[in-house]
Amino acid sequence: MGKIIENTIPDEVITKLNQVNSLVVFTGAGISSSAGIPTLTGPRCSPIWEYNFINDLLSAEKIPGKHILHLRLLDNLLEKVKTAPPTLAHLSLAKIANKFTNFHIVSQNFDDLHQRANSNGCLMLHGEITKTRCLNCNLLEIIETNYKMHWQTKCRCGGAWRPDLLLFDEAMSEKLWQQAENLAQSCEMLVAIGSSGQVLPGGLLPAIARRRGAFLVEINLIPTEITPHFHFTILGSSDEVVPKMF
Ligand SMILES: [Zn+2]
């Protein structure tokens, strides 16, 4: 069990950040909640997720999205994402990439706030709600309007669209998970921000990094199920803690 500290960056963490060459930042919905994007769990959990039918709606069975509530939910979330600005935490992370020889962001979020903050090459474990993928040829397109309108069109191959999201009843592709696992296994330090650790398999990454000897720091509003894996847990809003830390 590591140390749990409120809203302060311990000297040990600053020292480590100056020593390591490879850093993985693992982000969950908590980093985007101050921008108004709902989280599945935790203190800022949005009522949008309280509907009993949410799991059913965001399931692969509903593809290609003929279900009107399915479309409404996707468009509701897409609208929230499109109007959300990158947070101070997202912006801070985009500025520090050059400080490390190897710097990677692995995210479980469905928004594009890391990308809009100018972080490049993020590994998006759950896909992005702003993109739609052809069921036939896998072509990705950015949704300029909304799902309802975009899905009235077909891909140029004639295929129908699906969201570029990992849905509740789908497994992550082996290739993607392998990439994430490799990053966790090879990093010297991992910082988890705003992740409850409850959504698998991403929630396993801190434990994987710890087993390989990485130094682990967690930033969250409250302790989580995965807190015991971290050397330090810093309690506080990511918008306050992340800019202070980097
Ligand atoms: Zn196609």
PDB file of C-alpha atoms and ligand atoms in Angstrom:
ATOM      1  CA  MET A   1       0.000   0.000   0.000  1.00  0.00           C
ATOM      2  CA  GLY A   2       1.374   3.386  -0.943  1.00  0.00           C
ATOM      3  CA  LYS A   3       0.823   6.830   0.500  1.00  0.00           C
ATOM      4  CA  ILE A   4      -2.405   8.771   0.032  1.00  0.00           C
ATOM      5  CA  ILE A   5      -1.937  12.538  -0.041  1.00  0.00           C
ATOM      6  CA  GLU A   6      -4.363  15.410  -0.611  1.00  0.00           C
ATOM      7  CA  ASN A   7      -3.732  17.897  -3.383  1.00  0.00           C
ATOM      8  CA  THR A   8       0.070  18.079  -2.932  1.00  0.00           C
ATOM      9  CA  ILE A   9       2.834  16.698  -5.113  1.00  0.00           C
ATOM     10  CA  PRO A  10       5.320  14.763  -2.962  1.00  0.00           C
ATOM     11  CA  ASP A  11       9.064  15.444  -3.534  1.00  0.00           C
ATOM     12  CA  GLU A  12       9.575  11.750  -4.356  1.00  0.00           C
ATOM     13  CA  VAL A  13       7.194  12.105  -7.311  1.00  0.00           C
ATOM     14  CA  ILE A  14       8.931  15.220  -8.652  1.00  0.00           C
ATOM     15  CA  THR A  15      12.334  13.509  -8.314  1.00  0.00           C
ATOM     16  CA  LYS A  16      11.101  10.423 -10.188  1.00  0.00           C
ATOM     17  CA  LEU A  17       9.612  12.550 -12.981  1.00  0.00           C
ATOM     18  CA  ASN A  18      13.037  14.143 -13.473  1.00  0.00           C
ATOM     19  CA  GLN A  19      14.800  10.755 -13.539  1.00  0.00           C
ATOM     20  CA  VAL A  20      12.703   8.564 -15.806  1.00  0.00           C
ATOM     21  CA  ASN A  21      12.922   8.400 -19.586  1.00  0.00           C
ATOM     22  CA  SER A  22       9.689   6.538 -20.231  1.00  0.00           C
ATOM     23  CA  LEU A  23       6.331   7.611 -18.902  1.00  0.00           C
ATOM     24  CA  VAL A  24       2.885   6.208 -19.556  1.00  0.00           C
ATOM     25  CA  VAL A  25      -0.124   8.330 -18.646  1.00  0.00           C
ATOM     26  CA  PHE A  26      -3.292   6.286 -18.291  1.00  0.00           C
ATOM     27  CA  THR A  27      -6.459   8.376 -18.383  1.00  0.00           C
ATOM     28  CA  GLY A  28     -10.064   7.604 -17.515  1.00  0.00           C
ATOM     29  CA  ALA A  29     -13.289   9.556 -17.632  1.00  0.00           C
ATOM     30  CA  GLY A  30     -12.364  11.616 -14.540  1.00  0.00           C
ATOM     31  CA  ILE A  31      -9.958  13.746 -16.595  1.00  0.00           C
ATOM     32  CA  SER A  32     -12.833  14.868 -18.863  1.00  0.00           C
ATOM     33  CA  SER A  33     -15.593  15.293 -16.279  1.00  0.00           C
ATOM     34  CA  SER A  34     -14.845  18.989 -15.641  1.00  0.00           C
ATOM     35  CA  ALA A  35     -15.449  19.546 -19.374  1.00  0.00           C
ATOM     36  CA  GLY A  36     -18.981  18.198 -18.931  1.00  0.00           C
ATOM     37  CA  ILE A  37     -18.513  14.696 -20.331  1.00  0.00           C
ATOM     38  CA  PRO A  38     -20.298  12.104 -18.192  1.00  0.00           C
ATOM     39  CA  THR A  39     -18.404   9.394 -16.306  1.00  0.00           C
ATOM     40  CA  LEU A  40     -19.612   5.861 -15.719  1.00  0.00           C
ATOM     41  CA  THR A  41     -18.555   5.676 -12.093  1.00  0.00           C
ATOM     42  CA  GLY A  42     -17.272   7.853  -9.282  1.00  0.00           C
ATOM     43  CA  PRO A  43     -18.380  11.035  -7.515  1.00  0.00           C
ATOM     44  CA  ARG A  44     -19.107  12.975 -10.706  1.00  0.00           C
ATOM     45  CA  CYS A  45     -21.081  10.137 -12.290  1.00  0.00           C
ATOM     46  CA  SER A  46     -23.769  11.543 -14.543  1.00  0.00           C
ATOM     47  CA  PRO A  47     -27.437  10.572 -14.376  1.00  0.00           C
ATOM     48  CA  ILE A  48     -27.187   9.763 -18.071  1.00  0.00           C
ATOM     49  CA  TRP A  49     -25.620   6.468 -17.100  1.00  0.00           C
ATOM     50  CA  GLU A  50     -28.354   5.645 -14.600  1.00  0.00           C
ATOM     51  CA  TYR A  51     -30.777   4.484 -17.241  1.00  0.00           C
ATOM     52  CA  ASN A  52     -31.193   0.761 -16.932  1.00  0.00           C
ATOM     53  CA  PHE A  53     -31.169   0.333 -20.665  1.00  0.00           C
ATOM     54  CA  ILE A  54     -27.749   1.945 -21.204  1.00  0.00           C
ATOM     55  CA  ASN A  55     -25.879  -1.336 -21.501  1.00  0.00           C
ATOM     56  CA  ASP A  56     -28.489  -2.600 -23.873  1.00  0.00           C
ATOM     57  CA  LEU A  57     -28.445   0.550 -25.996  1.00  0.00           C
ATOM     58  CA  LEU A  58     -24.691   0.728 -26.367  1.00  0.00           C
ATOM     59  CA  SER A  59     -24.380  -2.886 -27.416  1.00  0.00           C
ATOM     60  CA  ALA A  60     -23.147  -4.313 -30.689  1.00  0.00           C
ATOM     61  CA  GLU A  61     -26.523  -5.977 -31.197  1.00  0.00           C
ATOM     62  CA  LYS A  62     -28.056  -2.578 -31.937  1.00  0.00           C
ATOM     63  CA  ILE A  63     -25.676  -1.944 -34.838  1.00  0.00           C
ATOM     64  CA  PRO A  64     -26.154  -0.494 -37.376  1.00  0.00           C
ATOM     65  CA  GLY A  65     -28.242   1.735 -35.168  1.00  0.00           C
ATOM     66  CA  LYS A  66     -31.791   1.493 -36.365  1.00  0.00           C
ATOM     67  CA  HIS A  67     -32.936   1.812 -32.756  1.00  0.00           C
ATOM     68  CA  ILE A  68     -33.993   5.416 -32.274  1.00  0.00           C
ATOM     69  CA  LEU A  69     -32.932   5.578 -28.598  1.00  0.00           C
ATOM     70  CA  HIS A  70     -29.525   4.189 -29.511  1.00  0.00           C
ATOM     71  CA  LEU A  71     -29.053   7.000 -32.017  1.00  0.00           C
ATOM     72  CA  ARG A  72     -30.326   9.600 -29.562  1.00  0.00           C
ATOM     73  CA  LEU A  73     -27.913   8.451 -26.896  1.00  0.00           C
ATOM     74  CA  LEU A  74     -24.954   8.493 -29.300  1.00  0.00           C
ATOM     75  CA  ASP A  75     -25.898  11.969 -30.532  1.00  0.00           C
ATOM     76  CA  ASN A  76     -26.396  13.222 -26.991  1.00  0.00           C
ATOM     77  CA  LEU A  77     -22.880  12.041 -26.049  1.00  0.00           C
ATOM     78  CA  LEU A  78     -21.390  13.291 -29.326  1.00  0.00           C
ATOM     79  CA  GLU A  79     -22.849  16.750 -28.736  1.00  0.00           C
ATOM     80  CA  LYS A  80     -21.367  16.840 -25.222  1.00  0.00           C
ATOM     81  CA  VAL A  81     -17.953  15.851 -26.603  1.00  0.00           C
ATOM     82  CA  LYS A  82     -18.008  18.313 -29.508  1.00  0.00           C
ATOM     83  CA  THR A  83     -18.852  21.255 -27.262  1.00  0.00           C
ATOM     84  CA  ALA A  84     -16.395  20.283 -24.509  1.00  0.00           C
ATOM     85  CA  PRO A  85     -13.090  22.151 -24.360  1.00  0.00           C
ATOM     86  CA  PRO A  86      -9.897  20.239 -23.447  1.00  0.00           C
ATOM     87  CA  THR A  87      -9.337  20.644 -19.700  1.00  0.00           C
ATOM     88  CA  LEU A  88      -6.286  22.137 -17.982  1.00  0.00           C
ATOM     89  CA  ALA A  89      -5.138  18.570 -17.335  1.00  0.00           C
ATOM     90  CA  HIS A  90      -5.357  17.650 -21.038  1.00  0.00           C
ATOM     91  CA  LEU A  91      -3.458  20.809 -21.998  1.00  0.00           C
ATOM     92  CA  SER A  92      -0.699  20.181 -19.418  1.00  0.00           C
ATOM     93  CA  LEU A  93      -0.165  16.636 -20.675  1.00  0.00           C
ATOM     94  CA  ALA A  94       0.197  17.824 -24.255  1.00  0.00           C
ATOM     95  CA  LYS A  95       3.026  20.147 -23.182  1.00  0.00           C
ATOM     96  CA  ILE A  96       5.180  17.555 -21.400  1.00  0.00           C
ATOM     97  CA  ALA A  97       5.530  14.920 -24.123  1.00  0.00           C
ATOM     98  CA  ASN A  98       8.931  16.264 -25.212  1.00  0.00           C
ATOM     99  CA  LYS A  99      10.432  15.947 -21.738  1.00  0.00           C
ATOM    100  CA  PHE A 100      10.613  12.162 -22.046  1.00  0.00           C
ATOM    101  CA  THR A 101      12.310   9.849 -24.541  1.00  0.00           C
ATOM    102  CA  ASN A 102       9.212   7.682 -24.483  1.00  0.00           C
ATOM    103  CA  PHE A 103       5.922   9.286 -23.618  1.00  0.00           C
ATOM    104  CA  HIS A 104       2.562   7.644 -24.241  1.00  0.00           C
ATOM    105  CA  ILE A 105      -1.022   8.393 -23.333  1.00  0.00           C
ATOM    106  CA  VAL A 106      -3.291   5.379 -23.046  1.00  0.00           C
ATOM    107  CA  SER A 107      -6.908   6.407 -22.623  1.00  0.00           C
ATOM    108  CA  GLN A 108     -10.163   4.674 -21.836  1.00  0.00           C
ATOM    109  CA  ASN A 109     -12.149   7.741 -22.825  1.00  0.00           C
ATOM    110  CA  PHE A 110     -14.421   7.999 -25.848  1.00  0.00           C
ATOM    111  CA  ASP A 111     -13.846  11.738 -26.316  1.00  0.00           C
ATOM    112  CA  ASP A 112     -11.181  13.459 -28.417  1.00  0.00           C
ATOM    113  CA  LEU A 113      -9.964  15.972 -25.827  1.00  0.00           C
ATOM    114  CA  HIS A 114      -6.379  14.631 -25.774  1.00  0.00           C
ATOM    115  CA  GLN A 115      -6.216  15.019 -29.551  1.00  0.00           C
ATOM    116  CA  ARG A 116      -7.731  18.513 -29.482  1.00  0.00           C
ATOM    117  CA  ALA A 117      -5.215  19.477 -26.779  1.00  0.00           C
ATOM    118  CA  ASN A 118      -2.525  18.441 -29.316  1.00  0.00           C
ATOM    119  CA  SER A 119      -1.378  15.184 -27.772  1.00  0.00           C
ATOM    120  CA  ASN A 120      -0.329  12.934 -30.620  1.00  0.00           C
ATOM    121  CA  GLY A 121      -0.412   9.168 -30.912  1.00  0.00           C
ATOM    122  CA  CYS A 122      -2.748   8.436 -28.008  1.00  0.00           C
ATOM    123  CA  LEU A 123      -3.783   4.827 -27.670  1.00  0.00           C
ATOM    124  CA  MET A 124      -7.577   5.015 -27.475  1.00  0.00           C
ATOM    125  CA  LEU A 125      -8.621   1.715 -25.912  1.00  0.00           C
ATOM    126  CA  HIS A 126     -12.345   2.310 -26.325  1.00  0.00           C
ATOM    127  CA  GLY A 127     -12.309   4.144 -29.677  1.00  0.00           C
ATOM    128  CA  GLU A 128     -13.681   7.629 -30.305  1.00  0.00           C
ATOM    129  CA  ILE A 129     -17.302   8.714 -30.432  1.00  0.00           C
ATOM    130  CA  THR A 130     -16.461  11.361 -33.036  1.00  0.00           C
ATOM    131  CA  LYS A 131     -15.665   8.685 -35.624  1.00  0.00           C
ATOM    132  CA  THR A 132     -17.783   6.153 -37.454  1.00  0.00           C
ATOM    133  CA  ARG A 133     -16.476   2.949 -38.991  1.00  0.00           C
ATOM    134  CA  CYS A 134     -17.719   0.978 -41.993  1.00  0.00           C
ATOM    135  CA  LEU A 135     -19.016  -2.461 -41.039  1.00  0.00           C
ATOM    136  CA  ASN A 136     -17.828  -3.800 -44.379  1.00  0.00           C
ATOM    137  CA  CYS A 137     -14.392  -2.271 -45.130  1.00  0.00           C
ATOM    138  CA  ASN A 138     -13.467  -0.654 -41.753  1.00  0.00           C
ATOM    139  CA  LEU A 139     -13.037   2.818 -43.290  1.00  0.00           C
ATOM    140  CA  LEU A 140     -13.063   5.493 -40.578  1.00  0.00           C
ATOM    141  CA  GLU A 141     -14.847   8.799 -41.074  1.00  0.00           C
ATOM    142  CA  ILE A 142     -15.149  11.758 -38.742  1.00  0.00           C
ATOM    143  CA  ILE A 143     -18.779  12.630 -38.065  1.00  0.00           C
ATOM    144  CA  GLU A 144     -19.160  16.245 -39.142  1.00  0.00           C
ATOM    145  CA  THR A 145     -22.900  16.427 -38.419  1.00  0.00           C
ATOM    146  CA  ASN A 146     -24.386  13.818 -36.111  1.00  0.00           C
ATOM    147  CA  TYR A 147     -25.028  10.076 -36.097  1.00  0.00           C
ATOM    148  CA  LYS A 148     -28.625  10.448 -37.228  1.00  0.00           C
ATOM    149  CA  MET A 149     -27.641  12.315 -40.381  1.00  0.00           C
ATOM    150  CA  HIS A 150     -24.336  10.552 -41.077  1.00  0.00           C
ATOM    151  CA  TRP A 151     -25.925   7.132 -40.822  1.00  0.00           C
ATOM    152  CA  GLN A 152     -28.451   8.006 -43.522  1.00  0.00           C
ATOM    153  CA  THR A 153     -25.456   7.768 -45.868  1.00  0.00           C
ATOM    154  CA  LYS A 154     -23.485   4.652 -46.784  1.00  0.00           C
ATOM    155  CA  CYS A 155     -19.755   4.115 -47.006  1.00  0.00           C
ATOM    156  CA  ARG A 156     -18.338   4.417 -50.536  1.00  0.00           C
ATOM    157  CA  CYS A 157     -18.123   0.588 -50.581  1.00  0.00           C
ATOM    158  CA  GLY A 158     -21.860   0.428 -49.853  1.00  0.00           C
ATOM    159  CA  GLY A 159     -21.382  -0.710 -46.259  1.00  0.00           C
ATOM    160  CA  ALA A 160     -23.361   0.584 -43.277  1.00  0.00           C
ATOM    161  CA  TRP A 161     -21.768   2.445 -40.383  1.00  0.00           C
ATOM    162  CA  ARG A 162     -21.184   1.661 -36.736  1.00  0.00           C
ATOM    163  CA  PRO A 163     -19.698   3.872 -34.005  1.00  0.00           C
ATOM    164  CA  ASP A 164     -15.917   3.624 -33.659  1.00  0.00           C
ATOM    165  CA  LEU A 165     -16.473   2.636 -30.047  1.00  0.00           C
ATOM    166  CA  LEU A 166     -15.827  -0.472 -28.038  1.00  0.00           C
ATOM    167  CA  LEU A 167     -19.387  -1.302 -27.038  1.00  0.00           C
ATOM    168  CA  PHE A 168     -20.427  -2.876 -23.773  1.00  0.00           C
ATOM    169  CA  ASP A 169     -20.727  -6.398 -25.105  1.00  0.00           C
ATOM    170  CA  GLU A 170     -17.573  -6.347 -27.223  1.00  0.00           C
ATOM    171  CA  ALA A 171     -14.040  -7.510 -26.482  1.00  0.00           C
ATOM    172  CA  MET A 172     -11.055  -5.270 -27.132  1.00  0.00           C
ATOM    173  CA  SER A 173      -9.012  -6.291 -30.156  1.00  0.00           C
ATOM    174  CA  GLU A 174      -6.046  -8.417 -29.202  1.00  0.00           C
ATOM    175  CA  LYS A 175      -3.649  -6.198 -31.160  1.00  0.00           C
ATOM    176  CA  LEU A 176      -4.751  -3.052 -29.337  1.00  0.00           C
ATOM    177  CA  TRP A 177      -4.534  -4.690 -25.931  1.00  0.00           C
ATOM    178  CA  GLN A 178      -1.085  -6.054 -26.772  1.00  0.00           C
ATOM    179  CA  GLN A 179       0.110  -2.518 -27.566  1.00  0.00           C
ATOM    180  CA  ALA A 180      -1.254  -1.224 -24.255  1.00  0.00           C
ATOM    181  CA  GLU A 181       0.214  -4.122 -22.300  1.00  0.00           C
ATOM    182  CA  ASN A 182       3.631  -3.625 -23.930  1.00  0.00           C
ATOM    183  CA  LEU A 183       3.632   0.044 -22.936  1.00  0.00           C
ATOM    184  CA  ALA A 184       2.721  -0.822 -19.338  1.00  0.00           C
ATOM    185  CA  GLN A 185       5.384  -3.535 -19.213  1.00  0.00           C
ATOM    186  CA  SER A 186       8.162  -1.338 -20.552  1.00  0.00           C
ATOM    187  CA  CYS A 187       7.553   2.029 -18.849  1.00  0.00           C
ATOM    188  CA  GLU A 188       9.577   3.289 -15.894  1.00  0.00           C
ATOM    189  CA  MET A 189       6.691   5.308 -14.524  1.00  0.00           C
ATOM    190  CA  LEU A 190       2.916   5.225 -14.906  1.00  0.00           C
ATOM    191  CA  VAL A 191       0.571   8.006 -13.872  1.00  0.00           C
ATOM    192  CA  ALA A 192      -3.140   7.134 -13.799  1.00  0.00           C
ATOM    193  CA  ILE A 193      -5.525  10.081 -13.959  1.00  0.00           C
ATOM    194  CA  GLY A 194      -9.255   9.911 -13.309  1.00  0.00           C
ATOM    195  CA  SER A 195      -9.634   6.160 -13.736  1.00  0.00           C
ATOM    196  CA  SER A 196     -11.696   4.082 -11.331  1.00  0.00           C
ATOM    197  CA  GLY A 197      -9.811   0.995 -12.483  1.00  0.00           C
ATOM    198  CA  GLN A 198     -13.117  -0.848 -12.700  1.00  0.00           C
ATOM    199  CA  VAL A 199     -13.344  -0.988 -16.471  1.00  0.00           C
ATOM    200  CA  LEU A 200     -11.364  -3.929 -17.788  1.00  0.00           C
ATOM    201  CA  PRO A 201      -9.002  -4.796 -19.308  1.00  0.00           C
ATOM    202  CA  GLY A 202      -7.578  -1.219 -19.146  1.00  0.00           C
ATOM    203  CA  GLY A 203      -7.909  -1.185 -15.366  1.00  0.00           C
ATOM    204  CA  LEU A 204      -5.271  -3.918 -15.224  1.00  0.00           C
ATOM    205  CA  LEU A 205      -2.514  -1.723 -16.700  1.00  0.00           C
ATOM    206  CA  PRO A 206      -1.318  -0.176 -13.402  1.00  0.00           C
ATOM    207  CA  ALA A 207      -0.888  -3.624 -11.814  1.00  0.00           C
ATOM    208  CA  ILE A 208       0.976  -4.836 -14.921  1.00  0.00           C
ATOM    209  CA  ALA A 209       3.361  -1.856 -14.780  1.00  0.00           C
ATOM    210  CA  ARG A 210       3.899  -2.308 -11.043  1.00  0.00           C
ATOM    211  CA  ARG A 211       4.834  -5.980 -11.470  1.00  0.00           C
ATOM    212  CA  ARG A 212       7.542  -4.893 -13.927  1.00  0.00           C
ATOM    213  CA  GLY A 213       8.993  -2.465 -11.395  1.00  0.00           C
ATOM    214  CA  ALA A 214       7.519   0.852 -12.603  1.00  0.00           C
ATOM    215  CA  PHE A 215       6.911   3.752 -10.231  1.00  0.00           C
ATOM    216  CA  LEU A 216       3.182   4.415  -9.982  1.00  0.00           C
ATOM    217  CA  VAL A 217       1.218   7.578  -9.189  1.00  0.00           C
ATOM    218  CA  GLU A 218      -2.562   7.898  -9.119  1.00  0.00           C
ATOM    219  CA  ILE A 219      -4.514  11.144  -9.369  1.00  0.00           C
ATOM    220  CA  ASN A 220      -8.190  10.902  -8.484  1.00  0.00           C
ATOM    221  CA  LEU A 221     -10.924  12.613  -6.478  1.00  0.00           C
ATOM    222  CA  ILE A 222     -11.244   9.593  -4.183  1.00  0.00           C
ATOM    223  CA  PRO A 223      -9.274   6.375  -3.559  1.00  0.00           C
ATOM    224  CA  THR A 224     -10.182   3.606  -6.011  1.00  0.00           C
ATOM    225  CA  GLU A 225     -10.152  -0.173  -6.152  1.00  0.00           C
ATOM    226  CA  ILE A 226      -6.702  -0.016  -7.744  1.00  0.00           C
ATOM    227  CA  THR A 227      -5.217   2.453  -5.207  1.00  0.00           C
ATOM    228  CA  PRO A 228      -3.247  -0.345  -3.458  1.00  0.00           C
ATOM    229  CA  HIS A 229      -1.093  -0.772  -6.596  1.00  0.00           C
ATOM    230  CA  PHE A 230       0.234   2.814  -6.488  1.00  0.00           C
ATOM    231  CA  HIS A 231       3.259   4.190  -4.664  1.00  0.00           C
ATOM    232  CA  PHE A 232       1.425   7.498  -4.286  1.00  0.00           C
ATOM    233  CA  THR A 233      -2.229   8.453  -4.638  1.00  0.00           C
ATOM    234  CA  ILE A 234      -2.837  12.183  -4.891  1.00  0.00           C
ATOM    235  CA  LEU A 235      -6.432  13.104  -4.101  1.00  0.00           C
ATOM    236  CA  GLY A 236      -7.726  16.134  -5.946  1.00  0.00           C
ATOM    237  CA  SER A 237      -9.121  17.440  -9.187  1.00  0.00           C
ATOM    238  CA  SER A 238      -6.957  16.561 -12.182  1.00  0.00           C
ATOM    239  CA  ASP A 239      -7.228  20.187 -13.367  1.00  0.00           C
ATOM    240  CA  GLU A 240      -5.432  21.300 -10.197  1.00  0.00           C
ATOM    241  CA  VAL A 241      -3.037  18.417  -9.619  1.00  0.00           C
ATOM    242  CA  VAL A 242      -1.786  17.700 -13.167  1.00  0.00           C
ATOM    243  CA  PRO A 243      -0.585  21.269 -13.960  1.00  0.00           C
ATOM    244  CA  LYS A 244       1.180  21.398 -10.559  1.00  0.00           C
ATOM    245  CA  MET A 245       2.848  18.042 -11.116  1.00  0.00           C
ATOM    246  CA  PHE A 246       4.279  18.611 -14.597  1.00  0.00           C
TER     247      PHE A 246
HETATM  248 ZN    ZN B   1     -16.830   0.628 -46.470  1.00  0.00          ZN
END
